[in-house]
CSV table of C-alpha atoms (C1' of nucleotides) in Angstrom, one decimal:
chain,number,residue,atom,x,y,z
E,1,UNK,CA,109.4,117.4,79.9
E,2,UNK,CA,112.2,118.9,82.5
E,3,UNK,CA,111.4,116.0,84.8
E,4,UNK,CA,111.4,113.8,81.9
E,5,UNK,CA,115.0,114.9,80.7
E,6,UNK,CA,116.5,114.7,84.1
E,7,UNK,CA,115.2,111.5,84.7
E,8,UNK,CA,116.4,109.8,81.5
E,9,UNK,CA,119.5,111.4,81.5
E,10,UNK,CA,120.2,110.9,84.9
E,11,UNK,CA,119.5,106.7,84.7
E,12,UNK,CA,119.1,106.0,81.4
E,13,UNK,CA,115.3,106.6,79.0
E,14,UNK,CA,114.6,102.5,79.2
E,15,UNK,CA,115.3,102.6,82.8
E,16,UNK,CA,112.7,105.0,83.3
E,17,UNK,CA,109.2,104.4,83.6
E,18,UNK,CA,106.1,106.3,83.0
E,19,UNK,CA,105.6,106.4,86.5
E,20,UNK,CA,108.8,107.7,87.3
E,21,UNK,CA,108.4,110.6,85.0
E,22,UNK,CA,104.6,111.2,86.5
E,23,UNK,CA,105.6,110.6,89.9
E,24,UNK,CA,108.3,113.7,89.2
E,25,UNK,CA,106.2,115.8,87.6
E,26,UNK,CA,103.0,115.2,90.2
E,27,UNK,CA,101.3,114.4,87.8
E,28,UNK,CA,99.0,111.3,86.7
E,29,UNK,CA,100.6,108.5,84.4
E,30,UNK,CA,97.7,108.9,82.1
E,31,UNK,CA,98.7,112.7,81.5
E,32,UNK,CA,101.8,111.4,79.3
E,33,UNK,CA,100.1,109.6,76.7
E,34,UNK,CA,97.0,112.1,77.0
E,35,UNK,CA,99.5,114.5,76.1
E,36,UNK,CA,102.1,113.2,74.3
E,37,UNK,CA,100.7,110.2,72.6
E,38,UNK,CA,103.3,107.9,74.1
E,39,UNK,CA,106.6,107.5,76.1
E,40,UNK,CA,108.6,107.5,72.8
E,41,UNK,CA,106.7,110.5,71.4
E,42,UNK,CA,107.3,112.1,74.8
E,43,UNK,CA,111.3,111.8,74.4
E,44,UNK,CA,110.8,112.9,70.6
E,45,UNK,CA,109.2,116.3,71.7
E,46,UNK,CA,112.0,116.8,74.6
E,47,UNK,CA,114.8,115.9,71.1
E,48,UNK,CA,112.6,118.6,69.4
E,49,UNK,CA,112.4,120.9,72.0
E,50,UNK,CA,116.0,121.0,72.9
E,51,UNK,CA,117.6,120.4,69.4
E,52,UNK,CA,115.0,123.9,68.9
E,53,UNK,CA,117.1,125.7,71.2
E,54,UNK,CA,120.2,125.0,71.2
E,55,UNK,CA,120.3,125.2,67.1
E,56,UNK,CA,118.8,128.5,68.0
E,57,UNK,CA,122.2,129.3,70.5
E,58,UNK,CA,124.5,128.4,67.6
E,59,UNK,CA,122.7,130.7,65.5
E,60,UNK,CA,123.4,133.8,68.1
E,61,UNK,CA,127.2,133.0,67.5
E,62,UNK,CA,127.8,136.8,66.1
E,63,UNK,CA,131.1,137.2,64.1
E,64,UNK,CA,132.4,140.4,65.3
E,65,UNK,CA,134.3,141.3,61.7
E,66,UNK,CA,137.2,143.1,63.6
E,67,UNK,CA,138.6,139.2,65.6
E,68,UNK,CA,141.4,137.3,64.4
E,69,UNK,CA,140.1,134.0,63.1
E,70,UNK,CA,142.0,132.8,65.9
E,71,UNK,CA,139.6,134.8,68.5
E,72,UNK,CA,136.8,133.7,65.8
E,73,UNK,CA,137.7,129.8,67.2
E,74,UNK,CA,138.2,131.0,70.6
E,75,UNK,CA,134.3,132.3,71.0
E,76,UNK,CA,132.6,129.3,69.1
E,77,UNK,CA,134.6,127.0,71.2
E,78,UNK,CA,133.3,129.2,74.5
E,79,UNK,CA,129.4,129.0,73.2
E,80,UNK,CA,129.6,125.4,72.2
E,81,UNK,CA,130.6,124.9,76.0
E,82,UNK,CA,128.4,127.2,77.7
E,83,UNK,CA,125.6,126.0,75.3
E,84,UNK,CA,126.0,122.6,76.6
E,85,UNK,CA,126.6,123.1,79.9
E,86,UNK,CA,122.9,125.0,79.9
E,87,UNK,CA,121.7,122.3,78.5
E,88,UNK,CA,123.5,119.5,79.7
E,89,UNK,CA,121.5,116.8,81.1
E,90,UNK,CA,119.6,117.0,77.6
E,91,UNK,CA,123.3,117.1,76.4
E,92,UNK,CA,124.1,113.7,77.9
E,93,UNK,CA,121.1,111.8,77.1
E,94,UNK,CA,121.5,112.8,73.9
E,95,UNK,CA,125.0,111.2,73.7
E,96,UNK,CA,123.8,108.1,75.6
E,97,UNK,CA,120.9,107.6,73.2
E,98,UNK,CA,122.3,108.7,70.0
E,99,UNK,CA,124.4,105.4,69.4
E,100,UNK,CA,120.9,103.5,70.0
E,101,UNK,CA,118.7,105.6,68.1
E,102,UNK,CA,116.3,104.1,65.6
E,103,UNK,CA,114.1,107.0,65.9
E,104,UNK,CA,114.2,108.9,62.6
E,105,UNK,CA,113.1,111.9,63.7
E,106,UNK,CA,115.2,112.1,66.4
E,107,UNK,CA,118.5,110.6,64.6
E,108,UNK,CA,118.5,113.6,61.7
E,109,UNK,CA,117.4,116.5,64.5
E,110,UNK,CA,121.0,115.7,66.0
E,111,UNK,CA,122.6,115.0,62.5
E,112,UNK,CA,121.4,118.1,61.7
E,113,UNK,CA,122.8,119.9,64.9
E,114,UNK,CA,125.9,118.5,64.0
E,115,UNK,CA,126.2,119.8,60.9
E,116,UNK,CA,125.9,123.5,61.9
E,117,UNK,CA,128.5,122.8,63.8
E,118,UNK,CA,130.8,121.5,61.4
E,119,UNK,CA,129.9,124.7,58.7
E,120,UNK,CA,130.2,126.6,62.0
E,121,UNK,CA,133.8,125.3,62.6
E,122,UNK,CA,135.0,125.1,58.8
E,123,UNK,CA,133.8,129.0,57.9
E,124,UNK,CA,135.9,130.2,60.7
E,125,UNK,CA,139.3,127.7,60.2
E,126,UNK,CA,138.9,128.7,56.4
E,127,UNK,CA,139.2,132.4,57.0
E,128,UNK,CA,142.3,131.9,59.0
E,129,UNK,CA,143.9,129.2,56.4
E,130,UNK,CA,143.3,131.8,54.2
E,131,UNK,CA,145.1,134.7,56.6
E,132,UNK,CA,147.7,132.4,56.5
E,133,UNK,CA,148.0,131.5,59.8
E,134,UNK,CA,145.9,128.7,59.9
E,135,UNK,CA,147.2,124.5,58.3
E,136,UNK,CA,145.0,124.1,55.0
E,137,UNK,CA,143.0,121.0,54.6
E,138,UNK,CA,141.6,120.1,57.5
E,139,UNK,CA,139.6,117.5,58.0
E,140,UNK,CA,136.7,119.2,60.0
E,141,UNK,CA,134.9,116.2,60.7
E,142,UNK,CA,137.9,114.1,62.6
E,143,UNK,CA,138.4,117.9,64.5
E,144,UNK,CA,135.0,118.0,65.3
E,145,UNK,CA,135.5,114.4,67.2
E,146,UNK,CA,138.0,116.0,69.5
E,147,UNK,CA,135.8,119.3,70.0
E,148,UNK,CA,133.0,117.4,71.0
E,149,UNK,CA,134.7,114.0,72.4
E,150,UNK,CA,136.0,116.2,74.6
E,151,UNK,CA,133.1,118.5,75.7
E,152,UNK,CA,131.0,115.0,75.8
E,153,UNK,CA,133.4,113.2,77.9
E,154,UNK,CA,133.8,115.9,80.7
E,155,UNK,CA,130.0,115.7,81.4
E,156,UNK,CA,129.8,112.1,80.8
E,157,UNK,CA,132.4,111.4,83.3
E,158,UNK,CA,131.5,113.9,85.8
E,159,UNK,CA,131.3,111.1,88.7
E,160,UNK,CA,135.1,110.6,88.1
E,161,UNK,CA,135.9,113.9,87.4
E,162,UNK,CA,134.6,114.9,90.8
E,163,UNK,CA,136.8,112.4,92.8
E,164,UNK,CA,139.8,113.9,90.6
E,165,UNK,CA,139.5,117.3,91.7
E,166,UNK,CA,137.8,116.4,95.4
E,167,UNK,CA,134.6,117.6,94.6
E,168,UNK,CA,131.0,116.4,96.1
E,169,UNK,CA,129.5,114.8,93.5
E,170,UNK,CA,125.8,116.1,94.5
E,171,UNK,CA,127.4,119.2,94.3
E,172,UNK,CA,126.8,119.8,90.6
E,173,UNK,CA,127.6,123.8,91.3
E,174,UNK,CA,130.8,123.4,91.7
E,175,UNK,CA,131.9,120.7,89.1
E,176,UNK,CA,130.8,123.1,86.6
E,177,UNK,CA,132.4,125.9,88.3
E,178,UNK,CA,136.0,124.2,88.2
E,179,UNK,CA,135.2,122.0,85.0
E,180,UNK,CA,134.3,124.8,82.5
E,181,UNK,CA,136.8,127.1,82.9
E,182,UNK,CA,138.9,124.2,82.6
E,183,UNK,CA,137.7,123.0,79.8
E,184,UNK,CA,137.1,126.4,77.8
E,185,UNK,CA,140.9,126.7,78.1
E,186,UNK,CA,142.0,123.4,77.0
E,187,UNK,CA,140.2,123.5,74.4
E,188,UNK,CA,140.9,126.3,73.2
E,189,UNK,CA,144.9,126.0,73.4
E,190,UNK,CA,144.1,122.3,71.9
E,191,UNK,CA,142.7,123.4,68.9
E,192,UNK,CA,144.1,126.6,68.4
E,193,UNK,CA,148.0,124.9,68.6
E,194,UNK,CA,146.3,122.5,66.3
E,195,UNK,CA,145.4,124.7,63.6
E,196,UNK,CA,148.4,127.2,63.7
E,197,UNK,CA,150.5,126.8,61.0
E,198,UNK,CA,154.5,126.0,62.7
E,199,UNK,CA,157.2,128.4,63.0
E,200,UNK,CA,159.1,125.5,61.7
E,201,UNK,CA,156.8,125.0,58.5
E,202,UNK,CA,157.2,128.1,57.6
V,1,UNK,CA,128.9,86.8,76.6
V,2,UNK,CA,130.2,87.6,73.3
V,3,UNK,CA,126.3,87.7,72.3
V,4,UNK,CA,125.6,89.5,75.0
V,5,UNK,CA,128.7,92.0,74.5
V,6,UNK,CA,127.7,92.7,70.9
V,7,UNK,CA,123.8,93.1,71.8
V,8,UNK,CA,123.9,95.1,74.6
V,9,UNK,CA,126.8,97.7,72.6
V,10,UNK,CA,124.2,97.3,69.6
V,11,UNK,CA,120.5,98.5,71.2
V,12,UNK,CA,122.1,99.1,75.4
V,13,UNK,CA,121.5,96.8,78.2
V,14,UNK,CA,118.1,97.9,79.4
V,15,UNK,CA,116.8,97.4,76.1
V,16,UNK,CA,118.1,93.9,75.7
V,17,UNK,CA,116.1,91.3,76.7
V,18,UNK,CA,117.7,87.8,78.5
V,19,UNK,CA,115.7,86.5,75.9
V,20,UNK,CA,117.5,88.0,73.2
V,21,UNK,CA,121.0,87.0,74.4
V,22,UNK,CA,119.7,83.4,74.6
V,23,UNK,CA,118.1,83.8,70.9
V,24,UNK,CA,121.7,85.0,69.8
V,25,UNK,CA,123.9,82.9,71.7
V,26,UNK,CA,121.8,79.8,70.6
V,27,UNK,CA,121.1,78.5,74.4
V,28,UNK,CA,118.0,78.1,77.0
V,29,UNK,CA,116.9,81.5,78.4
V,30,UNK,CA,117.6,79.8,81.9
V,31,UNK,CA,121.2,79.6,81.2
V,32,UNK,CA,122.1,82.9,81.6
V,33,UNK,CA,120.8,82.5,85.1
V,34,UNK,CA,121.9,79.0,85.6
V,35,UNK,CA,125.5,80.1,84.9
V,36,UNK,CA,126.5,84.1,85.6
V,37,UNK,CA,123.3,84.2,88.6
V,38,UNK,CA,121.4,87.0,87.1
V,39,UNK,CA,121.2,89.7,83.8
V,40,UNK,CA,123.3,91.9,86.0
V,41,UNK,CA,126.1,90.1,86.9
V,42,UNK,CA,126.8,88.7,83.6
V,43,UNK,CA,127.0,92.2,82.7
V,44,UNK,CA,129.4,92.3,85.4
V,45,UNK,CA,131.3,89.0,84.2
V,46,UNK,CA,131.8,91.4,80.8
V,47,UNK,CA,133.2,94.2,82.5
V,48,UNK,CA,135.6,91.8,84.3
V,49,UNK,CA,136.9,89.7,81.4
V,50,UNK,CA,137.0,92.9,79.3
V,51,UNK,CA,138.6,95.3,81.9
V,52,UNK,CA,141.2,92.7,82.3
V,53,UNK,CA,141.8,92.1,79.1
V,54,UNK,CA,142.1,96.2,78.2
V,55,UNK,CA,144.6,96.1,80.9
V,56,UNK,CA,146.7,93.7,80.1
V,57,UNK,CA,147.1,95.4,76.9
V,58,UNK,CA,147.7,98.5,78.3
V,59,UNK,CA,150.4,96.8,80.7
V,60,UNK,CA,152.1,95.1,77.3
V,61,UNK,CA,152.9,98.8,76.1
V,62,UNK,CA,156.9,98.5,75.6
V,63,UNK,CA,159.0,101.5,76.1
V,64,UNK,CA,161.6,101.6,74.3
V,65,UNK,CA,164.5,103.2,75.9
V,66,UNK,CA,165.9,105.2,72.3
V,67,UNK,CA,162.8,106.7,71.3
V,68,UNK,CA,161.7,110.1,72.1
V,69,UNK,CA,159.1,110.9,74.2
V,70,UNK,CA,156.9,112.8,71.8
V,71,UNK,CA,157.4,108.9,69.9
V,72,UNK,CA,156.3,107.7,73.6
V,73,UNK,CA,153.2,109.7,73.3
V,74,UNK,CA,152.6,108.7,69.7
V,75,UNK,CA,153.3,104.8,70.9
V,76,UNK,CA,150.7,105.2,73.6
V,77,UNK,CA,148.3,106.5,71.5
V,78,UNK,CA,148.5,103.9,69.2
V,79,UNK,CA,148.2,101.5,71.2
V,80,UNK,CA,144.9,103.1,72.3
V,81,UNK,CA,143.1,103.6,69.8
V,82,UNK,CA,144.0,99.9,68.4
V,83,UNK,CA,142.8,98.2,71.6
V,84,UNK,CA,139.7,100.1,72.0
V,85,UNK,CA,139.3,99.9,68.3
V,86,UNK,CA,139.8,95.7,69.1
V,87,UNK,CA,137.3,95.7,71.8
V,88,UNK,CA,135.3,98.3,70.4
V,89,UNK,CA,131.7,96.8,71.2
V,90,UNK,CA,132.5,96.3,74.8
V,91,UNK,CA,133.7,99.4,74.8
V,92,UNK,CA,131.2,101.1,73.7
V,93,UNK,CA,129.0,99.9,76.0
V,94,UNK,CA,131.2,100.9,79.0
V,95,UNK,CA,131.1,104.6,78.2
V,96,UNK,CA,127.1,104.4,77.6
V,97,UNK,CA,126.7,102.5,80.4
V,98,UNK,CA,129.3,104.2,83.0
V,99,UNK,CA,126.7,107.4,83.6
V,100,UNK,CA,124.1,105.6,84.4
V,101,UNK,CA,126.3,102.9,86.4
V,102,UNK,CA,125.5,102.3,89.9
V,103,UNK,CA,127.4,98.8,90.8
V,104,UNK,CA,130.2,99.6,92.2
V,105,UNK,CA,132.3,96.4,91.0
V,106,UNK,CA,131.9,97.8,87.4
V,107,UNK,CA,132.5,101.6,88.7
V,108,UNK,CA,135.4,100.6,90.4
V,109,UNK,CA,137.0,98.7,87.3
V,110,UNK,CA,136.3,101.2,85.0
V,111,UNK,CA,138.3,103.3,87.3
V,112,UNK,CA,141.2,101.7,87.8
V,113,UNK,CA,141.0,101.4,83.7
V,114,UNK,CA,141.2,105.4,83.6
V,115,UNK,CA,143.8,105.7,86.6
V,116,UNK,CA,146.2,103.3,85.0
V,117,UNK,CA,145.7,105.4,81.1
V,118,UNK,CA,146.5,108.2,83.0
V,119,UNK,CA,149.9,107.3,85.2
V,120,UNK,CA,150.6,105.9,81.5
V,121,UNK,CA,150.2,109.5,80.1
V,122,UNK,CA,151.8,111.3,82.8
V,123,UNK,CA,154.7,109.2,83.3
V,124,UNK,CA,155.7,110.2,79.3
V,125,UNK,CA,154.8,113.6,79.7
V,126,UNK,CA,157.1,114.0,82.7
V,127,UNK,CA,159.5,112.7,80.7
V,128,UNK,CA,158.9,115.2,78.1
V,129,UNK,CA,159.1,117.7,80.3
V,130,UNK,CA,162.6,116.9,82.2
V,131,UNK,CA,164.0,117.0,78.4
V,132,UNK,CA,162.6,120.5,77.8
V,133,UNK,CA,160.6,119.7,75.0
V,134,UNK,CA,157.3,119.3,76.5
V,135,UNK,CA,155.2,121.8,78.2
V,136,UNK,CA,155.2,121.6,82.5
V,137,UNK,CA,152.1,121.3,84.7
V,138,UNK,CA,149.7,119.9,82.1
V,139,UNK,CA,146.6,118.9,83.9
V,140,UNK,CA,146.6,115.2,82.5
V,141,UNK,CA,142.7,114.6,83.9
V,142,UNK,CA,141.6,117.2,81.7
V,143,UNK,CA,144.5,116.0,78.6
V,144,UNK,CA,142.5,112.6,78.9
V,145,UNK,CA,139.3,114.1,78.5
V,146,UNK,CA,140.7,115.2,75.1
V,147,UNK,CA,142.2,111.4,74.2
V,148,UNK,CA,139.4,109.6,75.2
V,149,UNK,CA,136.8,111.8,74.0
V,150,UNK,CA,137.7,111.7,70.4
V,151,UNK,CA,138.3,108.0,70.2
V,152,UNK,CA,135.1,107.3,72.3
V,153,UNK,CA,133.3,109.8,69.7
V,154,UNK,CA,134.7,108.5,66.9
V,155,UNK,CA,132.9,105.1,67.9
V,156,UNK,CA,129.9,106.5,69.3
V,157,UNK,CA,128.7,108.1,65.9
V,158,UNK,CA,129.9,105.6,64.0
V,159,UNK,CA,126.7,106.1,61.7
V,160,UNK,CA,127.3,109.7,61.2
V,161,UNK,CA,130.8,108.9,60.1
V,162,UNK,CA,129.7,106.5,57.7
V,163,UNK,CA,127.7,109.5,56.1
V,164,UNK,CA,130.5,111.5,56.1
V,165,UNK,CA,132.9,109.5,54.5
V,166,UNK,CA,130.1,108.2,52.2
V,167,UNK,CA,130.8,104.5,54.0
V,168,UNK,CA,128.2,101.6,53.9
V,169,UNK,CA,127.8,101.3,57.7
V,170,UNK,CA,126.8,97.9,57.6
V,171,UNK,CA,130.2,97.5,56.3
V,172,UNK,CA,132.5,97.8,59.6
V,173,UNK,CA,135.6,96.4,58.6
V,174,UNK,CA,135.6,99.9,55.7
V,175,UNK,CA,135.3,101.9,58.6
V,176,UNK,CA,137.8,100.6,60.8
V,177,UNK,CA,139.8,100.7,57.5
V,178,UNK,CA,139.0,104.7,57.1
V,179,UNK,CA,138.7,105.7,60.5
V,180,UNK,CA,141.7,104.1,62.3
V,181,UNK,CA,144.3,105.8,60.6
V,182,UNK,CA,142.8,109.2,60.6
V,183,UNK,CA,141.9,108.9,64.2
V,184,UNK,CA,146.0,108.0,64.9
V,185,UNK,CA,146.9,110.3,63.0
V,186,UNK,CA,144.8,113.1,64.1
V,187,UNK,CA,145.3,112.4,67.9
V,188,UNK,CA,149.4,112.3,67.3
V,189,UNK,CA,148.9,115.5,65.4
V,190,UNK,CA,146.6,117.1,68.2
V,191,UNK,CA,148.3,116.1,71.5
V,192,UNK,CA,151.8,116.6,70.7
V,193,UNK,CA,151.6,120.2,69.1
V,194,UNK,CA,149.6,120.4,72.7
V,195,UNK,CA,152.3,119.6,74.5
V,196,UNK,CA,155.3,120.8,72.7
V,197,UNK,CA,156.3,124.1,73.7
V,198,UNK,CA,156.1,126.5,70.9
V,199,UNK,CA,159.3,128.4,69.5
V,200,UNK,CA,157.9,131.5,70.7
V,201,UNK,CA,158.2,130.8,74.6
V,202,UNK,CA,161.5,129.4,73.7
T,1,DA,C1',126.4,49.4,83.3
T,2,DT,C1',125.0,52.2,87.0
T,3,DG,C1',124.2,56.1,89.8
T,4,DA,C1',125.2,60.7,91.1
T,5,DA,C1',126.1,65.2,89.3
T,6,DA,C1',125.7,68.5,85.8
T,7,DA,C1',123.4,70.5,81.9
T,8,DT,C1',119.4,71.7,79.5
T,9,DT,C1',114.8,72.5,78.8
T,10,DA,C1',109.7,74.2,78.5
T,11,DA,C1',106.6,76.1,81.4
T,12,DA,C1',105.3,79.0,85.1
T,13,DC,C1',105.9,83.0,88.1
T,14,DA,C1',105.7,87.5,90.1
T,15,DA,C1',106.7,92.0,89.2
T,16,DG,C1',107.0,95.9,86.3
T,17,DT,C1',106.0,97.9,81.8
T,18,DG,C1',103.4,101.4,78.6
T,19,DT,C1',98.9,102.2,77.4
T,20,DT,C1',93.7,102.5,77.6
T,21,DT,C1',89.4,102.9,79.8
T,22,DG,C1',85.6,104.9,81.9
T,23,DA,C1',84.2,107.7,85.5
T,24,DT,C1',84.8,112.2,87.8
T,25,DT,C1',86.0,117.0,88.1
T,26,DA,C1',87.3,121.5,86.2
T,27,DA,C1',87.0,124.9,82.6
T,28,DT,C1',85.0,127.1,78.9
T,29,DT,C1',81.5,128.7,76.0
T,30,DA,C1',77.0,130.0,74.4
A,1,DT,C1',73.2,128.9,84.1
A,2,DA,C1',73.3,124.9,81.3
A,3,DA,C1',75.8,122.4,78.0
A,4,DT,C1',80.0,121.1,76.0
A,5,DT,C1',84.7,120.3,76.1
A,6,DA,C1',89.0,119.5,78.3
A,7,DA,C1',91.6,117.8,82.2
A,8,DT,C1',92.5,114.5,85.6
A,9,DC,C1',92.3,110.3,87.9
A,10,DA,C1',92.4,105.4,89.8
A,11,DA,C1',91.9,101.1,88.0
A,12,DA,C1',92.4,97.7,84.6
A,13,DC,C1',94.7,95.9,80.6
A,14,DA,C1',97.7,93.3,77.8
A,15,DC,C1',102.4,92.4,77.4
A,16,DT,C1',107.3,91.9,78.5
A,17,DT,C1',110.6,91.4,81.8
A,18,DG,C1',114.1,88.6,84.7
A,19,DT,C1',114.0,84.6,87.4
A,20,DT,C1',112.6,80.1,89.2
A,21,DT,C1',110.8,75.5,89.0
A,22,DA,C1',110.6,70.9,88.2
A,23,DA,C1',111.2,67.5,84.8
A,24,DT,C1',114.3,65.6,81.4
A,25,DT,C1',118.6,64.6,79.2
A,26,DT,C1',123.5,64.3,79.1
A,27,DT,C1',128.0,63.5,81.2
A,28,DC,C1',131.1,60.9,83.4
A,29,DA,C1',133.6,58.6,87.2
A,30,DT,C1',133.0,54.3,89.5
DNA sequence: ATGAAAATTAAACAAGTGTTTGATTAATTA
DNA sequence: TAATTAATCAAACACTTGTTTAATTTTCAT
């Protein structure tokens, strides 16, 4: 399954065959059905597996009750993107593959991830709208796009990213090492001057 | 290559057959190899004629000389979101297909797509900046992860959204309808209280 | 109207696909 | 240890893939 995932995330899950997956592995082609059933069923089990774990990360997200909501944002934010990066070449095929999913299964394990995330987002907003210091009515799901667009986009364009900031692409390291703290602080500044409430609205 | 465009956005390239293009576009299978030489490079004739297209748009983005820049930005992003949202299909299949992209024509265009969004960016920011109302040393790379990434989200789980907003997602031309002005909206709201330095460091 | 060029076609082709088979080896259990 | 089950394998299978062929039809300038 790790061979698997870096495989299809790496060139795509239809341009990868069995024996691609086997030949990684070192094991037999006949192992994967044996196994799994079939090549679909063997991506289903790495959407099962993964969607397993990193719902299971969300859920370690402790509230500390003495943070400013702000803070509150600040540490979701930091998981989301540590999470991901962890996990990130299932990250990516999941992006890539979500928009061609026909897979049942598969389509409500990630609708599902995303809606944790979205009740993760919206508990912590509505404590600060209601501290005052955070806009009222926002609409999570748009926010949520930019979170995520965002996080998505970094990994998904991490060729390009890597001739921005002059860094060997094989050298994946690296790119994570100057892309993350990057990232964690725009993000964070992003959203959090998003969801303050103005000085001038005040 | 409208067939093929639509197609290969719907279900991805690997998993579109010549076959199917023919089907759709109503012609002989040996066309498409008559004509563009192979599958491949009539993918590649789609990432030309689209690339060039996207940037002639991108070039036909007036600035007018009374507006503000935070309305620069606001122009810009705009115009974005209304030319992806116009070549949406291709679109989408540029950012699915761009990790796992190894011709280079098609690298090298998509590029010189991103370069030319982001000397567009800087050069209002800069602006912003000399007035006093903008932040300084933004990192714009990392600015555009934020731009892109939302709209290329919004598109990419178009599904989802149609959930959300309780949309029939057979029913496009709704969800352009719902999603376009929230997107502008959103994106104006997010990037320029980003950018706009905040009373307190006044 | 005629002949060369272009367009279109059904059929064939070779290569690659996911999967199954049936035989062989390893592990486990009684 | 013998019998049974599980694991592993190379080979074969049926099917789809992108592409090419060779024949046919259409186009169009002469």
């Amino acid at each position: 399954m790790e061979a698997a995932v870096r495989l299809f995330a790496g060139k795509g899950f239809d341009n990868t065959s069995v024996r691609d997956v086997a030949k990684a592995a070192g094991v037999n082609v006949a192992m994967i059905s044996y196994y799994f059933g079939s090549k679909e069923k063997l991506l289903e089990a790495i959407f099962i597996k993964y969607i397993t774990t990193m719902r299971a990360k969300l859920e370690e997200i402790v509230f500390a009750s003495n943070v400013t909501p702000a803070e509150k944002i600040d540490r979701i934010l930091e998981s989301y993107i540590d999470t991901i990066a962890a996990n990130r070449h299932f990250h990516l095929l999941m992006v890539r593959e979500q928009g061609v999913m026909k897979n049942k299964i598969m389509y409500d394990g990630v609708k599902s991830l995303k809606l944790k995330n979205t009740s993760l987002i919206k508990g912590a907003i509505k404590a600060g709208a209601k501290a005052g210091i955070f806009k009222k009515n926002v609409d999570i799901t748009i926010l949520g796009l930019t979170v995520f667009g965002t996080i998505n986009q970094a990994f998904n364009t991490q060729r390009f990213l890597c001739e921005q900031y002059r860094i060997n692409p094989e050298n994946e390291a690296e790119f994570l090492k100057v892309i993350i703290p990057r990232l964690k602080t725009h993000l964070k500044e992003v959203v959090r001057s998003y969801l303050l409430v103005k000085e001038s609205d005040k």
